[in-house]
Amino acid sequence: MRSFEYTRAESTGAATRDAATGGTFIAGGTNLLDLMKLEVMAPEALIDINRLDLNQIEGTEDGGLRIGALVTNSDLANDSRVRRNWPVLSRALLAGASGQLRNKATTGGNLLQRTRCLYFYDRAMPCNKRAPGSGCAARDGFNRILAVLGTSEHCIATHPSDMAVAMRALGAEAETLKEDGTTRRLTLEELYLLPGDRPDRETVLEPGELITAVVLPAPVRARQTYRKVRDRASYAFALVSVAGIVAMENGRITKANLAFGGLAPKPWRDAAVEELLTGEAPSDALFNRAADLLLADAQGFGGNDFKLPLTRRTLVSVLTELTQEARI
Amino acid sequence: MTEHFKMETPATERRLDDMAQGLVGAPLDRPEGPLKVTGTATYANEWQIEGMAHGVMVRAPGNSGRVILANRDDVAKLPGVLAVIQDDRLLRNPAQGTANEAPVQSPHHAAYLGQLIAVVVAETFEQARHAAQSLQVTLENAQMVQVDPATAAVEPQDGQALDQGDLDAAMRDAPHSVDLVYTTPSHSSAPMEPHASIASWQGGDLTLRGSYQMLKYNRNELADSLGIHPDRVRIISPYVGGGFGSKLGLAPEAVAAAIAAQELGRPVSVALQRPQVFEATMRRSETRQRVRLAADAEGRLTGLGHDARVSNLPGESFAEPVLQASHFLYAGANRRMSLELARLHRMCAGSVRAPGEAVGVTVLENAMDELAHEIGIDPVALRLRNIPEKDPESGKDYSSRRFREALESGAEAFGWADRPGVKERREGEWLIGYGMASAARVNVLMESQARVTLLPDGTARVETDMTDIGTGTYAILGQIAGDMLGLPRDRVEVVLGDTTLPPAAGSGGSWGASSSGTSVYLACEAIRRQLAQRLEVDEHDLTLKDGRATYANQVKSLSDILQGDEIAKLGHVKPGDTSTDVRQATFGAYFAEVAVHAASGETRIRRMHGSFAAGRILNAKTARSQCLGGMTFGIGIALTEELAFDPRDGHVANHNLAEYHIPVNADVPQLTVELLEERDDWANPMQAKGIGELGICGAAAAITNAIHNATGVRVRDYPATLDKVIAGM
Ligand SMILES: Cc1cc2nc3c(=O)[nH]c(=O)nc-3n(C[C@H](O)[C@H](O)[C@H](O)COP(=O)(O)OP(=O)(O)OC[C@H]3O[C@@H](n4cnc5c(N)ncnc54)[C@H](O)[C@@H]3O)c2cc1C
Ligand code: SF4
């Protein structure tokens, strides 16, 4: 770890100004501190945002929910409104990390956590994300946990969050504050970038731009589930995860919001897959066609080839569960 | 005065059966437990010593070539840095267990990626870590070296080879046979407490606070590494936060701390970083094992073959002894076994959690399951049918063996009779299966010494350099002394983990409890004799309980007998003929119920049972805990644990606890353990055998056999991760 300046931000405005000139926000620190100890990240200044007034969960006018960026993963998972109306989010949170980590981890930090690619964390290894232009050690290395969708020749890392996958399925938006005092709202689709030839750039956020909240739209009448498949029963990142929100009417699917974790550099959603399912009567054949479409461009790199059949099986299983329940 | 004893003949007098105090066997708590759970037991790296500096080790970034510290002078100038040390004496890898001498010392040449080639010392830990990370290490004349055991050159281990009868003919003629290849990956010992040492010198004398399992060997290894006389070295290691084999032999941080402390003239603390524990201590070798079994129509084995390949670094003689239990577990007249060692540039291989049997018995038990399936008989019945009367190779008797009882009683306790057929039971999306496997582990007695002092106030002190690595040594040694001297447990103080105390066998190979326990027993026997002499009675007519002696219708307190004196005796046990006259081993059986998700292939263990026989149980609670731990590691072997080596340079890619998956609570269901009553007169005068590792020796096979029962899928390439399960579904 390198020495760094430490500033406790007294206001959101001050935080963004400090961060714009080379500072890095620290929230729960559960990811950032690990990276700093390894000197994978070496910020010159830390802007501690923990005292900012961003830890409320409040209803919005249109029946949605505004979640402050500092709300912890534990608090969010256990919020009674979330559990009742957005259960997919609660389940996704509880499927992540461990109790201790969830007590520290924040909503904003979770969205912006870095990949778990093992080569990214090891400075002896080439990694385009950590050291642009050095190469990608994972492509021909140990890549069991890495991506099969949305990759580029420069990087095949996944975004590891569970929470963000559920938020993506729910159509959540991040509210941000920029250094110049303006705010914007970004869907998660807009927030994250694919690696392309710049895997070091992961989001569209500008220097100093602070996530202040995540806004969930009003709840929909639909079945929701979060299915996480992993290498051990707890305390492991998703190999594949599916956040599913499915509504049925008269034996036909009227809504199918599906987001996937463990597959791509960002929480993945495929509009064509959702379109294909909408209006159809559920069947194994249909679900397999949905998987075909989802995986049409998927590419494994040896150690993660299994994610293709695993995704198919998991998707079919989740859709079966959600449509069966919906029919009852 | 020393009580020497060599175990030459069976010890048929079972004194511990009827000691009046009644401590041995009781499920007593570990006396140091409260210290550990309240954080007040001071572990090696937690000592705060006046003037102490901090060292962090630096790894080689490749697996060959001459090590160059490119920016050494710049790093030496970083804030707080006291020294950048690349001394010739730094260890290439840890010493093997019981090596008793320095391992290869070569910080100037890289043999594997992750090798610790230098230590940077600074005023604070943070400064040292930053400086260590800033050191640019380059490798001159690096070559392409072998990192893949499949293609590496191999050395046959002739001493392990066996060719008895005609296995080929037996296989050819058998109505039933299996010929199968299994692979198991490398495992990490993954102790919670990283390897850590604090060295301080007083003149030419070195004191090392470390985390080690076998101090008498470690002292010699450290002295030899430094080139000084062992008398000048003291190692203190009262608490060890898990070793699992990786702290048997001296590790690189100890030598680094000692050299740095000497060079700087002040105490130096060096703790391995978590990735360094994974990369630079010991791994269990990966294995490739071929098992052949031939059986007659009734399922009686006529042939048994076990051929294995394991690996290690050049220059290391340790070869994972996977054949160990295959020699004696089952019958079969025609037998062939061989072991070969592949040479490659991965981190050092050594003892990790029951070396040999943990993976050797596991695949043998998979093959037995496949044979039972092939014949169409109950897997338990197949085992029962093949319990040999005498050791199938040497013809010797077994010292004690309640293997049959473990199989039968375990099956009963688990409800094995309710076993479903293959792919027969389903609950929603979960496929349910049962599996079982046998357990076997060799039993060993090692030389060990302990001093027991009966103090004038009628309390006792036990002293030995034996270690407690979380296993319960403090508890059991106090129980043995308490029983022999008639003292309640809280009147016996047990002092461990210091090389100034009498040298013990150390914790390893499951021999610690019985070896060090015997030395305590012997010392206490000598004390009893002296007490009897004072009372002028025969020692056997003396009943000691609650600090009082009862003899010839009289009662007298120990302090009255002692009259202000103390009695100190040294117990010293050595193995003798009983080690070779008979086959000594421990046995058991595991039963598991699993649920496999039909879509994802994830396996969840629903319940697991083990029945074990390991001679006299010294403490029912700590013995049970050992078995629970073993079975938990069995779950790890079966489902999750694998050191992932980069295919190009052989480095450990998943070098942390987030990505090296040891089982977490959610992976471990209700485990039940049954300990069968047994006495082994050949083992030692306590009739106790080792139990530390028995719980892991085959456990994984019960789980993978259950996966087959649930899904019809045989995963022969461990661990049975979901990708391998769905590939077969
Ligand atoms: C062993 C382990 C296992 C884990 N397992 C899982 C798992 O299974 N599933 C899962 O989803 N996660 C898992 N995690 C990751 C965990 O969820 C994240 O570390 C956590 O959510 C990060 O939140 P934080 O508040 O601690 O972020 P920090 O570490 O404080 O910050 C992370 C990043 O976000 C930036 N940042 C933080 N807040 C803001 C803000 N408001 N605006 C702008 N930038 C901000 C920081 O500058 C930093 O770059 C695991 C972590 C560990 C260590
Ligand atoms: S996958 Fe991405 S993060 Fe991993 S090594 Fe390659 S470039 Fe780095």
Short mmCIF file of C-alpha atoms in Angstrom, two decimals, chain B residues 192-582:
data_model
loop_
_atom_site.label_atom_id
_atom_site.label_comp_id
_atom_site.label_asym_id
_atom_site.label_seq_id
_atom_site.Cartn_x
_atom_site.Cartn_y
_atom_site.Cartn_z
CA MET B 192 -6.05 -19.79 9.21
CA GLU B 193 -2.91 -18.46 10.88
CA PRO B 194 -0.30 -17.58 8.25
CA HIS B 195 3.27 -18.76 8.79
CA ALA B 196 4.94 -16.18 10.97
CA SER B 197 8.12 -15.81 12.98
CA ILE B 198 9.70 -13.24 15.22
CA ALA B 199 13.44 -13.65 15.67
CA SER B 200 15.55 -12.02 18.34
CA TRP B 201 19.20 -12.59 19.17
CA GLN B 202 20.89 -12.35 22.53
CA GLY B 203 24.54 -12.50 21.55
CA GLY B 204 24.93 -15.73 19.64
CA ASP B 205 21.64 -17.14 20.88
CA LEU B 206 18.54 -17.02 18.78
CA THR B 207 14.99 -17.04 20.08
CA LEU B 208 12.31 -17.60 17.49
CA ARG B 209 8.62 -17.19 18.22
CA GLY B 210 7.09 -19.20 15.45
CA SER B 211 4.14 -21.26 14.41
CA TYR B 212 5.44 -24.77 14.08
CA GLN B 213 4.27 -28.34 14.55
CA MET B 214 7.49 -30.24 15.33
CA LEU B 215 9.86 -28.18 17.37
CA LYS B 216 12.73 -30.57 17.94
CA TYR B 217 13.14 -31.00 14.19
CA ASN B 218 12.45 -27.34 13.50
CA ARG B 219 15.22 -26.30 15.83
CA ASN B 220 17.73 -28.44 13.99
CA GLU B 221 16.43 -27.26 10.64
CA LEU B 222 16.78 -23.65 11.69
CA ALA B 223 20.25 -24.14 13.15
CA ASP B 224 21.40 -26.00 10.05
CA SER B 225 19.94 -23.31 7.79
CA LEU B 226 21.83 -20.61 9.66
CA GLY B 227 25.00 -22.62 10.16
CA ILE B 228 24.94 -22.49 13.95
CA HIS B 229 24.75 -25.10 16.68
CA PRO B 230 21.24 -26.22 17.66
CA ASP B 231 22.03 -25.40 21.29
CA ARG B 232 21.98 -21.75 20.31
CA VAL B 233 18.43 -21.93 19.01
CA ARG B 234 15.23 -21.75 20.99
CA ILE B 235 11.84 -21.98 19.31
CA ILE B 236 8.68 -20.99 21.14
CA SER B 237 5.38 -22.06 19.68
CA PRO B 238 2.70 -22.50 22.33
CA TYR B 239 -0.25 -21.84 20.02
CA VAL B 240 -0.51 -22.79 16.38
CA GLY B 241 -3.47 -21.55 14.37
CA GLY B 242 -3.67 -24.63 12.23
CA GLY B 243 -0.85 -26.34 10.40
CA PHE B 244 -2.35 -29.25 8.47
CA GLY B 245 1.15 -30.33 7.52
CA SER B 246 2.40 -26.99 6.27
CA LYS B 247 4.12 -26.21 9.57
CA LEU B 248 5.81 -29.59 10.00
CA GLY B 249 9.06 -28.36 8.55
CA LEU B 250 10.80 -25.04 8.88
CA ALA B 251 9.42 -22.47 6.42
CA PRO B 252 11.17 -19.58 4.65
CA GLU B 253 9.94 -16.81 6.93
CA ALA B 254 11.76 -18.22 9.97
CA VAL B 255 15.17 -18.12 8.32
CA ALA B 256 14.45 -14.70 6.84
CA ALA B 257 13.50 -13.32 10.26
CA ALA B 258 16.60 -14.82 11.89
CA ILE B 259 18.99 -13.47 9.27
CA ALA B 260 17.37 -10.04 9.28
CA ALA B 261 17.40 -9.83 13.08
CA GLN B 262 21.04 -10.74 13.16
CA GLU B 263 21.98 -8.28 10.46
CA LEU B 264 20.06 -5.42 12.06
CA GLY B 265 20.78 -6.27 15.66
CA ARG B 266 17.13 -6.00 16.62
CA PRO B 267 14.12 -8.29 16.68
CA VAL B 268 12.45 -8.83 13.33
CA SER B 269 8.98 -10.14 12.61
CA VAL B 270 8.20 -11.80 9.29
CA ALA B 271 4.73 -13.09 8.49
CA LEU B 272 3.87 -14.59 5.15
CA GLN B 273 1.19 -12.75 3.23
CA ARG B 274 -1.86 -14.86 2.45
CA PRO B 275 -0.88 -15.43 -1.19
CA GLN B 276 2.58 -16.48 0.00
CA VAL B 277 1.05 -19.13 2.25
CA PHE B 278 -0.61 -20.52 -0.85
CA GLU B 279 2.43 -20.20 -3.11
CA ALA B 280 5.45 -20.89 -0.97
CA THR B 281 4.62 -23.34 1.80
CA MET B 282 3.56 -26.88 0.89
CA ARG B 283 1.01 -28.27 -1.49
CA ARG B 284 -0.31 -31.77 -1.60
CA SER B 285 0.80 -33.18 -4.92
CA GLU B 286 -1.77 -33.67 -7.58
CA THR B 287 -2.12 -37.37 -8.37
CA ARG B 288 -2.98 -39.58 -11.27
CA GLN B 289 -3.98 -42.99 -9.97
CA ARG B 290 -4.89 -46.14 -11.82
CA VAL B 291 -6.79 -48.67 -9.78
CA ARG B 292 -7.44 -52.20 -10.93
CA LEU B 293 -9.70 -54.57 -9.04
CA ALA B 294 -10.51 -58.15 -9.97
CA ALA B 295 -13.20 -60.12 -8.17
CA ASP B 296 -14.76 -63.55 -8.34
CA ALA B 297 -18.46 -64.13 -8.83
CA GLU B 298 -19.20 -63.58 -5.15
CA GLY B 299 -17.27 -60.35 -5.03
CA ARG B 300 -14.13 -61.66 -3.36
CA LEU B 301 -11.12 -59.74 -4.58
CA THR B 302 -8.58 -61.80 -6.48
CA GLY B 303 -6.44 -58.88 -7.58
CA LEU B 304 -5.69 -55.33 -6.60
CA GLY B 305 -3.53 -52.89 -8.52
CA HIS B 306 -2.71 -49.31 -7.65
CA ASP B 307 -0.30 -47.31 -9.80
CA ALA B 308 0.21 -43.64 -9.20
CA ARG B 309 2.03 -40.60 -10.43
CA VAL B 310 2.68 -37.66 -8.14
CA SER B 311 5.06 -34.73 -8.48
CA ASN B 312 7.56 -32.52 -6.76
CA LEU B 313 10.24 -29.94 -7.33
CA PRO B 314 13.68 -31.09 -8.45
CA GLY B 315 15.70 -32.13 -5.44
CA GLU B 316 12.74 -32.92 -3.18
CA SER B 317 12.40 -36.58 -2.26
CA PHE B 318 8.88 -36.43 -0.82
CA ALA B 319 6.43 -38.39 -2.97
CA GLU B 320 2.79 -38.29 -1.84
CA PRO B 321 2.47 -41.85 -0.44
CA VAL B 322 -0.90 -42.67 -1.97
CA LEU B 323 -0.38 -46.44 -1.86
CA GLN B 324 0.02 -46.53 1.89
CA ALA B 325 -3.34 -48.04 2.84
CA SER B 326 -3.84 -49.96 -0.39
CA HIS B 327 -1.25 -52.36 0.96
CA PHE B 328 -3.37 -53.56 3.85
CA LEU B 329 -7.00 -52.51 3.57
CA TYR B 330 -8.34 -55.28 1.34
CA ALA B 331 -7.69 -58.87 0.45
CA GLY B 332 -6.62 -60.06 -3.00
CA ALA B 333 -3.82 -62.48 -3.69
CA ASN B 334 -2.50 -60.86 -6.85
CA ARG B 335 -1.27 -57.37 -6.19
CA ARG B 336 0.68 -54.78 -8.05
CA MET B 337 1.56 -51.29 -6.94
CA SER B 338 3.85 -48.59 -8.18
CA LEU B 339 4.55 -44.95 -7.60
CA GLU B 340 6.38 -42.51 -9.83
CA LEU B 341 7.47 -38.98 -9.14
CA ALA B 342 7.26 -36.34 -11.86
CA ARG B 343 9.77 -33.51 -11.64
CA LEU B 344 8.38 -30.08 -12.27
CA HIS B 345 8.58 -26.45 -11.36
CA ARG B 346 5.52 -25.93 -9.27
CA MET B 347 5.72 -24.98 -5.62
CA CYS B 348 7.06 -27.64 -3.28
CA ALA B 349 4.95 -30.71 -2.54
CA GLY B 350 4.89 -32.09 0.98
CA SER B 351 2.65 -33.31 3.73
CA VAL B 352 -0.83 -31.84 3.67
CA ARG B 353 -3.69 -33.25 5.75
CA ALA B 354 -3.16 -37.02 5.85
CA PRO B 355 -0.60 -37.34 3.05
CA GLY B 356 -1.22 -40.50 1.09
CA GLU B 357 -4.49 -41.86 2.38
CA ALA B 358 -6.50 -38.66 1.98
CA VAL B 359 -6.46 -39.12 -1.77
CA GLY B 360 -5.18 -42.70 -2.05
CA VAL B 361 -7.94 -44.34 -0.05
CA THR B 362 -10.42 -42.00 -1.70
CA VAL B 363 -9.85 -43.32 -5.20
CA LEU B 364 -9.56 -46.90 -4.00
CA GLU B 365 -12.96 -46.44 -2.41
CA ASN B 366 -14.36 -45.04 -5.64
CA ALA B 367 -13.09 -48.07 -7.48
CA MET B 368 -14.64 -50.37 -4.87
CA ASP B 369 -17.94 -48.60 -5.42
CA GLU B 370 -17.64 -49.03 -9.16
CA LEU B 371 -16.84 -52.72 -8.65
CA ALA B 372 -19.83 -53.20 -6.35
CA HIS B 373 -22.00 -51.56 -8.98
CA GLU B 374 -20.52 -53.78 -11.67
CA ILE B 375 -21.13 -56.94 -9.63
CA GLY B 376 -24.48 -55.70 -8.47
CA ILE B 377 -23.90 -56.04 -4.74
CA ASP B 378 -24.20 -53.67 -1.84
CA PRO B 379 -20.99 -51.64 -1.51
CA VAL B 380 -20.92 -52.34 2.23
CA ALA B 381 -21.20 -56.06 1.56
CA LEU B 382 -18.31 -55.86 -0.90
CA ARG B 383 -16.10 -54.35 1.77
CA LEU B 384 -17.18 -56.83 4.42
CA ARG B 385 -16.39 -59.66 2.05
CA ASN B 386 -12.87 -58.42 1.51
CA ILE B 387 -11.56 -57.80 4.98
CA PRO B 388 -8.39 -59.88 4.97
CA GLU B 389 -7.63 -62.14 7.87
CA LYS B 390 -3.98 -61.17 7.88
CA ASP B 391 -2.04 -58.43 6.16
CA PRO B 392 -2.38 -59.48 2.53
CA GLU B 393 1.25 -58.74 1.71
CA SER B 394 3.29 -59.48 4.82
CA GLY B 395 1.02 -62.10 6.36
CA LYS B 396 1.28 -60.31 9.68
CA ASP B 397 -1.58 -59.91 12.12
CA TYR B 398 -3.38 -56.65 12.58
CA SER B 399 -2.73 -55.12 15.96
CA SER B 400 -6.40 -54.26 16.36
CA ARG B 401 -9.00 -53.63 13.72
CA ARG B 402 -12.68 -52.93 14.26
CA PHE B 403 -13.20 -52.32 10.58
CA ARG B 404 -16.11 -54.71 10.24
CA GLU B 405 -17.85 -53.15 13.21
CA ALA B 406 -17.35 -49.66 11.81
CA LEU B 407 -18.92 -50.68 8.51
CA GLU B 408 -21.85 -52.41 10.15
CA SER B 409 -22.49 -49.94 12.89
CA GLY B 410 -22.05 -46.97 10.56
CA ALA B 411 -24.51 -48.44 8.07
CA GLU B 412 -26.99 -48.95 10.86
CA ALA B 413 -26.57 -45.48 12.32
CA PHE B 414 -26.91 -43.84 8.92
CA GLY B 415 -29.84 -45.89 7.69
CA TRP B 416 -27.94 -47.35 4.76
CA ALA B 417 -30.61 -49.97 4.20
CA ASP B 418 -32.82 -47.21 2.85
CA ARG B 419 -30.34 -46.55 0.04
CA PRO B 420 -32.06 -45.69 -3.24
CA GLY B 421 -31.10 -47.20 -6.57
CA VAL B 422 -29.07 -45.17 -9.03
CA LYS B 423 -31.03 -42.08 -10.16
CA GLU B 424 -34.06 -43.31 -8.32
CA ARG B 425 -34.81 -40.62 -5.77
CA ARG B 426 -35.76 -37.08 -6.66
CA GLU B 427 -37.16 -34.23 -4.61
CA GLY B 428 -38.21 -31.38 -6.86
CA GLU B 429 -35.13 -30.32 -8.78
CA TRP B 430 -32.80 -32.21 -6.44
CA LEU B 431 -31.51 -35.70 -7.14
CA ILE B 432 -30.82 -37.61 -3.96
CA GLY B 433 -28.12 -40.23 -3.50
CA TYR B 434 -26.34 -42.21 -0.81
CA GLY B 435 -22.71 -43.19 -0.82
CA MET B 436 -20.24 -44.81 1.50
CA ALA B 437 -16.52 -45.44 1.76
CA SER B 438 -14.05 -47.05 4.11
CA ALA B 439 -11.49 -45.16 6.16
CA ALA B 440 -7.95 -46.33 6.84
CA ARG B 441 -4.77 -44.73 8.06
CA VAL B 442 -1.46 -46.16 9.23
CA ASN B 443 -0.68 -45.84 12.93
CA VAL B 444 2.75 -44.75 14.07
CA LEU B 445 4.56 -44.36 17.38
CA MET B 446 7.45 -41.90 17.51
CA GLU B 447 10.12 -41.16 20.04
CA SER B 448 8.88 -38.61 22.55
CA GLN B 449 9.82 -37.15 25.91
CA ALA B 450 7.97 -35.27 28.63
CA ARG B 451 8.75 -34.19 32.16
CA VAL B 452 6.09 -34.41 34.81
CA THR B 453 6.62 -32.73 38.14
CA LEU B 454 4.44 -33.42 41.15
CA LEU B 455 4.71 -30.28 43.24
CA PRO B 456 4.62 -30.09 47.01
CA ASP B 457 1.16 -28.52 46.99
CA GLY B 458 -0.25 -31.55 45.28
CA THR B 459 -0.51 -30.07 41.80
CA ALA B 460 1.38 -31.27 38.77
CA ARG B 461 3.10 -29.74 35.81
CA VAL B 462 3.60 -31.44 32.46
CA GLU B 463 6.35 -30.06 30.27
CA THR B 464 7.30 -31.03 26.75
CA ASP B 465 8.10 -29.27 23.49
CA MET B 466 5.05 -30.98 22.02
CA THR B 467 2.72 -28.60 20.17
CA ASP B 468 -1.02 -28.06 20.17
CA ILE B 469 -2.08 -27.10 16.67
CA GLY B 470 -5.70 -26.77 17.69
CA THR B 471 -6.10 -30.48 18.16
CA GLY B 472 -6.37 -30.78 21.94
CA THR B 473 -2.88 -31.64 23.17
CA TYR B 474 -3.24 -29.39 26.21
CA ALA B 475 -6.44 -31.20 27.09
CA ILE B 476 -5.33 -34.79 26.71
CA LEU B 477 -1.90 -34.52 28.30
CA GLY B 478 -3.58 -33.01 31.34
CA GLN B 479 -6.12 -35.81 31.38
CA ILE B 480 -3.47 -38.52 31.21
CA ALA B 481 -1.40 -36.94 33.99
CA GLY B 482 -4.52 -36.26 36.06
CA ASP B 483 -5.63 -39.87 35.80
CA MET B 484 -2.25 -41.34 36.56
CA LEU B 485 -1.59 -39.02 39.50
CA GLY B 486 -5.14 -38.83 40.81
CA LEU B 487 -5.57 -35.10 40.24
CA PRO B 488 -8.58 -33.18 39.00
CA ARG B 489 -7.91 -31.68 35.57
CA ASP B 490 -7.50 -28.15 36.93
CA ARG B 491 -4.66 -29.22 39.17
CA VAL B 492 -2.48 -30.19 36.23
CA GLU B 493 -0.70 -27.49 34.32
CA VAL B 494 0.44 -28.36 30.80
CA VAL B 495 3.30 -26.37 29.32
CA LEU B 496 4.02 -26.91 25.63
CA GLY B 497 5.72 -25.51 22.61
CA ASP B 498 9.19 -24.53 23.78
CA THR B 499 12.42 -26.23 22.73
CA THR B 500 13.88 -25.72 26.19
CA LEU B 501 11.43 -28.44 27.29
CA PRO B 502 11.96 -32.17 26.71
CA PRO B 503 11.75 -32.99 22.98
CA ALA B 504 8.53 -34.58 21.80
CA ALA B 505 7.36 -36.29 18.66
CA GLY B 506 5.57 -33.17 17.47
CA SER B 507 2.17 -32.86 15.86
CA GLY B 508 1.98 -34.73 12.61
CA GLY B 509 1.19 -38.07 11.07
CA SER B 510 -1.51 -38.54 13.72
CA TRP B 511 1.20 -39.72 16.08
CA GLY B 512 1.31 -36.75 18.44
CA ALA B 513 -1.27 -37.75 21.02
CA SER B 514 -0.21 -41.33 21.48
CA SER B 515 3.53 -40.63 21.38
CA SER B 516 3.62 -37.58 23.63
CA GLY B 517 0.81 -39.03 25.74
CA THR B 518 2.87 -42.15 26.35
CA SER B 519 5.83 -40.11 27.53
CA VAL B 520 3.57 -38.37 30.05
CA TYR B 521 2.12 -41.71 31.08
CA LEU B 522 5.59 -43.13 31.66
CA ALA B 523 6.73 -40.16 33.72
CA CYS B 524 3.59 -40.44 35.83
CA GLU B 525 4.12 -44.15 36.34
CA ALA B 526 7.58 -43.38 37.70
CA ILE B 527 6.13 -40.77 40.01
CA ARG B 528 3.57 -43.27 41.22
CA ARG B 529 6.32 -45.72 42.01
CA GLN B 530 8.17 -43.15 44.02
CA LEU B 531 5.04 -42.27 45.94
CA ALA B 532 4.48 -45.93 46.64
CA GLN B 533 8.03 -46.27 47.83
CA ARG B 534 7.51 -43.44 50.28
CA LEU B 535 4.39 -45.15 51.56
CA GLU B 536 6.06 -48.51 51.47
CA VAL B 537 3.34 -50.15 49.41
CA ASP B 538 3.25 -51.76 46.05
CA GLU B 539 2.53 -49.18 43.37
CA HIS B 540 -0.40 -51.20 42.11
CA ASP B 541 -2.03 -51.09 45.51
CA LEU B 542 -2.06 -47.34 45.40
CA THR B 543 -5.28 -45.59 44.42
CA LEU B 544 -4.83 -41.93 43.60
CA LYS B 545 -7.85 -39.66 43.37
CA ASP B 546 -8.58 -35.99 43.97
CA GLY B 547 -5.09 -35.37 45.35
CA ARG B 548 -5.26 -38.19 47.86
CA ALA B 549 -3.66 -41.59 48.02
CA THR B 550 -5.63 -44.54 49.31
CA TYR B 551 -3.58 -47.59 50.27
CA ALA B 552 -3.82 -50.38 52.80
CA ASN B 553 -6.97 -48.85 54.31
CA GLN B 554 -5.34 -45.49 54.76
CA VAL B 555 -5.90 -42.14 53.07
CA LYS B 556 -3.25 -39.48 52.82
CA SER B 557 -3.10 -36.31 50.78
CA LEU B 558 -0.36 -35.98 48.21
CA SER B 559 1.04 -32.91 49.91
CA ASP B 560 1.34 -34.85 53.14
CA ILE B 561 3.19 -37.59 51.33
CA LEU B 562 5.48 -35.12 49.60
CA GLN B 563 6.38 -33.24 52.76
CA GLY B 564 7.59 -30.23 50.86
CA ASP B 565 9.44 -32.21 48.20
CA GLU B 566 8.65 -32.34 44.55
CA ILE B 567 8.99 -35.37 42.37
CA ALA B 568 10.08 -34.79 38.78
CA LYS B 569 10.33 -37.58 36.25
CA LEU B 570 11.12 -37.64 32.59
CA GLY B 571 9.17 -40.09 30.46
CA HIS B 572 10.89 -41.24 27.27
CA VAL B 573 9.23 -43.57 24.79
CA LYS B 574 10.78 -45.09 21.71
CA PRO B 575 9.15 -47.25 19.09
CA GLY B 576 10.25 -50.87 19.13
CA ASP B 577 9.37 -54.22 17.64
CA THR B 578 5.63 -53.74 17.92
CA SER B 579 5.89 -51.25 15.08
CA THR B 580 6.99 -53.99 12.72
CA ASP B 581 5.72 -57.23 14.26
CA VAL B 582 2.14 -56.42 13.35
#
